[in-house]
Amino acid sequence: MSAPLAQLIGTGDDTGGVVILEDSIECPAKPLLQHFLNAWSAQGKAVVLVSVEHPLHTYTCPHATLIDGFCNPLGWLGPPAEGSVPDSKVLHTSIAPLDVFVSTLNAALNNISAPKQDVEHDQTSSNNIVNTATTASSRGKSHPEIMLVLDCVSPLVLKYGAPKIIQMLHSLNHQPSSTLFHPSSSSSSLSSSSTSSPHHRASFTTILFIVHQDVHDDALVLSQMEQHARVVLNTSALPAGYAGPHHGVIEGIQKRRSGKVVKTKLLFQTDSKTLAVKLDPADILEKQASIPPPTQSQGNPSAPSPALQPKPDPAANLTFNLRLSEQERIARDNVVLPWQHTGAPSPYAVASSFSVDNISDDGDDYDDEDPD
Amino acid sequence: SMFTSLNSALNWTEATVPSGKLIFVQDCLQSDGSFVLLHFLSLYLKQGHKVTLVGFEQSLFHYVNITRKLGLNLAQSFKETKFAFVNALSVPYSWSEFGGEHGGDGGGAEGFQPFPTTTFTIQDKDVEASAKKLVTMINNAAMGVLPGVRKGGLDTDTDAGQRSVIIIDSLSVMHLASNDGLIRDLAHYLKVITHTHTNCSIVFLMHGDAEDDKCLMAALHHMSDIVFSVSSLESGHSVDVHGQVKVTGVSHCMPLMHYKIVDNNVLVFAPGTKT
């Protein structure tokens, strides 16, 4: 796995769990999903790819178990026409009701995790899944890593609600320290039926899916899903003014087993022809943000700074005089207004025991030009 | 074809019209997006391809008059098995005056009818069944099975490579009778049809004015291959510019264009440029 990808989803003991790709219309995450598929295929990991939003042929994942939930998710189009040849490499499923969908996923999981001697038995079953991934997964590995990739989980969340889908994901995914299938244990329990007992049930090591942020009107939905995820990767558009080759930003939050939460920020660019994704550090974004935007004075070195530029004089270039001479200014300041307390009694004042003091405060709008 | 400036802006030639695409046209009250539907209608008919038009909001009389100004004769196209019309306006709901038991194919389509049409009615007690019926009808149209379109036309050697388009004007009527979930399911199956019948494209219009429909519009955006967002100018009303169009999903196309509707044409130009 490439270093940037490992940086996003973790390595070693900090792998597995639920990985969410959050995207929007401005920055779709489908190329990133393909990037993960490419990486896991290159590593020889067993992958179960489920298409819900896009047709299977838009993804490239050799040796993966393919489940088609796109072509007829609700059964509106009826059964396939007579004479049509079903694709034995693809398992078709509907998303309604949900337990049918989950059963299909569990059947694919059990088929992959079953020992090799049981593969021939499973191939005679009605599922008829050609599972080439079994060869890779059971080749000397005691804990095969099985990846479940759902191209989009938003249609399921919109139909059934976030709590139900979270429960479904939790039932499909367990931490490696819990009920992971051990090939050394009795295999006869698997050969008996396709739905094995919970005690020997295998689990998906990692579940990866896309969620569209802008499709769910309740922010609580995303929050609930993020709570149950180990890694949350959020794709967003680049800031305005960015002139590089990249197409978007990935901000990742990874929860490690030690309790530490690691945040990562990367830039990605997608090749328009091959749809290959390249990940780069996001340092260039921070460098661009630290550079102040050019001002007008920077364009002209001889111009003074804005603070030193003279302010325009409103009394200039008039046909009448608005200015005061020095004598006029002194005379105006020396005028004593009748209501101002001067300390000296007026010769016209009537002797009384009380007086009125006018003391201006901050709220008074005292105008030098119009003091009364 | 008409709207040559729109074709030029989209970098579409007569030979490279979209095929196997789900095209979503979103408009609003201030800016009517039906000119985009007329563009596809004209584009495909003038190239000799098949067109099926599902009219929820306008009558056949309206389309015949509009297309006559564009140099098209829908009655002639019907005779040549190139055009079919689904009348979803005359008997829109099962409780309509001429609907229910007395409805049926053409039963409620009174008045102007230069050629046979198919009637579609929304069953208000079971809107999902109506949506399924619409999907089946469109799926059959994609295979060339509709009044006016030769049965199996798309599968015969003579029609090899011939494309077709199904235009829905508009899905907002179905939305009013149902809910967001049903429209998402319906749009999903429209997408399935375009991927199953790769010679067929589907263009549907929806009005995106309401703030409550924001998430539904986003979902339709995600599902669609090409999106035309028709809206009014942010700066306000202008005599020379009637609105703006944002296009996504078309390579080498200006993301934002201004447009002006003249008598028989639509002029499309880059923002800030003179017509």
XYZ file of N, CA, C and O in Angstrom, chain A residues 23-25 52-55 57 69-77 158-159 212 214-217, chain B residues 128 131-132 135-136 139 182 184-186 188-189 191-193 195 214-215 217-219 221-223:
192
model
N -18.399 12.400 0.600
C -18.160 13.276 -0.541
C -19.386 14.134 -0.812
O -20.374 14.096 -0.074
N -19.314 14.891 -1.892
C -20.415 15.762 -2.281
C -20.399 15.894 -3.796
O -19.528 15.331 -4.471
N -21.345 16.654 -4.327
C -21.426 16.836 -5.776
C -20.160 17.521 -6.299
O -19.637 17.175 -7.354
N -24.211 -0.459 -5.593
C -25.572 -0.026 -5.270
C -25.946 1.188 -6.121
O -27.064 1.311 -6.600
N -24.983 2.070 -6.305
C -25.292 3.322 -7.001
C -24.826 3.324 -8.452
O -25.426 3.979 -9.294
N -23.717 2.633 -8.727
C -23.164 2.609 -10.080
C -23.062 1.169 -10.556
O -22.909 0.254 -9.746
N -23.122 0.937 -11.869
C -23.011 -0.443 -12.362
C -21.620 -0.997 -12.105
O -20.639 -0.258 -12.007
N -19.601 -2.595 -13.974
C -18.569 -2.474 -15.000
C -17.821 -1.138 -14.937
O -16.813 -0.954 -15.622
N -26.058 -4.905 -6.764
C -27.282 -4.382 -6.158
C -27.811 -3.203 -6.940
O -28.685 -2.471 -6.466
N -27.251 -3.016 -8.150
C -27.608 -1.828 -8.944
C -28.728 -2.119 -9.945
O -29.652 -1.330 -10.097
N -28.640 -3.278 -10.607
C -29.514 -3.491 -11.777
C -30.997 -3.599 -11.442
O -31.834 -3.156 -12.228
N -31.302 -4.191 -10.318
C -32.724 -4.353 -9.985
C -32.882 -4.354 -8.468
O -33.256 -5.357 -7.882
N -32.622 -3.222 -7.833
C -32.579 -3.221 -6.361
C -33.924 -3.451 -5.700
O -33.983 -3.924 -4.575
N -35.011 -3.111 -6.380
C -36.330 -3.230 -5.761
C -37.215 -4.244 -6.468
O -38.379 -4.394 -6.100
N -36.664 -4.911 -7.475
C -37.451 -5.922 -8.181
C -38.481 -5.352 -9.131
O -39.401 -6.055 -9.549
N -38.347 -4.092 -9.533
C -39.354 -3.505 -10.415
C -39.313 -4.089 -11.823
O -40.318 -4.064 -12.534
N -38.124 -4.550 -12.225
C -37.992 -5.020 -13.596
C -38.275 -6.505 -13.733
O -38.108 -7.063 -14.801
N -31.027 6.256 3.380
C -32.249 7.006 3.106
C -33.474 6.104 3.174
O -34.572 6.553 3.535
N -33.283 4.852 2.850
C -34.436 3.943 2.830
C -34.732 3.386 4.219
O -35.898 3.273 4.609
N -22.807 10.242 0.712
C -22.944 11.591 0.142
C -23.443 12.538 1.233
O -24.547 12.380 1.761
N -24.335 15.656 1.025
C -25.369 16.623 0.655
C -26.721 15.963 0.406
O -27.685 16.644 0.054
N -26.800 14.664 0.580
C -28.048 13.964 0.306
C -28.874 13.784 1.583
O -30.083 13.608 1.544
N -28.207 13.842 2.712
C -28.884 13.617 3.994
C -29.153 14.973 4.637
O -28.222 15.730 4.929
N -30.445 15.262 4.847
C -30.772 16.582 5.379
C -30.521 16.676 6.881
O -30.441 17.767 7.430
N -46.611 3.867 -6.141
C -45.444 3.044 -6.465
C -45.735 2.169 -7.675
O -44.882 1.967 -8.538
N -45.314 4.214 -10.659
C -43.896 4.415 -10.972
C -43.329 3.173 -11.671
O -42.569 3.283 -12.641
N -43.720 1.991 -11.196
C -43.250 0.752 -11.833
C -43.759 0.675 -13.264
O -43.050 0.261 -14.173
N -41.729 2.923 -15.415
C -40.410 2.331 -15.691
C -40.534 1.259 -16.773
O -39.710 1.182 -17.695
N -41.576 0.444 -16.668
C -41.785 -0.598 -17.682
C -42.029 0.019 -19.046
O -41.490 -0.440 -20.065
N -38.779 1.381 -20.295
C -37.911 0.272 -20.672
C -38.332 -0.282 -22.034
O -37.481 -0.596 -22.886
N -39.561 7.751 -3.551
C -40.047 7.145 -4.793
C -39.374 7.779 -6.005
O -39.053 7.099 -6.978
N -36.362 9.048 -6.052
C -34.993 8.500 -6.100
C -34.999 7.105 -6.707
O -34.155 6.771 -7.546
N -35.962 6.289 -6.289
C -36.042 4.929 -6.845
C -36.332 4.996 -8.343
O -35.741 4.251 -9.137
N -37.225 5.874 -8.727
C -37.575 6.002 -10.145
C -36.367 6.446 -10.954
O -36.057 5.874 -12.010
N -33.304 6.024 -10.198
C -32.319 4.930 -10.218
C -32.638 3.966 -11.351
O -31.742 3.529 -12.087
N -33.915 3.631 -11.503
C -34.273 2.699 -12.570
C -34.103 3.339 -13.950
O -33.805 2.648 -14.923
N -31.697 5.241 -14.639
C -30.258 5.066 -14.858
C -29.957 3.617 -15.267
O -29.109 3.369 -16.138
N -30.660 2.678 -14.638
C -30.446 1.266 -14.992
C -30.788 1.047 -16.459
O -30.071 0.340 -17.179
N -31.859 1.668 -16.915
C -32.284 1.495 -18.309
C -31.218 2.038 -19.259
O -30.912 1.422 -20.289
N -28.105 2.118 -18.756
C -26.935 1.229 -18.766
C -27.248 -0.117 -19.402
O -26.357 -0.795 -19.898
N -33.838 20.277 -1.577
C -32.397 20.422 -1.824
C -31.694 19.064 -1.807
O -30.855 18.772 -2.665
N -32.026 18.226 -0.850
C -31.361 16.919 -0.745
C -31.772 16.015 -1.902
O -30.947 15.247 -2.413
N -32.565 17.012 -4.905
C -31.835 17.495 -6.082
C -30.389 17.000 -6.036
O -29.818 16.601 -7.060
N -29.791 17.017 -4.855
C -28.407 16.542 -4.732
C -28.330 15.051 -5.071
O -27.392 14.601 -5.750
N -29.312 14.280 -4.609
C -29.314 12.844 -4.909
C -29.432 12.613 -6.416
O -28.758 11.741 -6.982
N -28.498 14.691 -8.709
C -27.215 15.103 -9.276
C -26.218 13.946 -9.237
O -25.498 13.695 -10.205
N -26.151 13.271 -8.093
C -25.193 12.182 -7.936
C -25.491 11.048 -8.910
O -24.583 10.402 -9.425
N -26.781 10.810 -9.160
C -27.160 9.672 -10.010
C -26.922 9.950 -11.482
O -26.679 9.047 -12.261
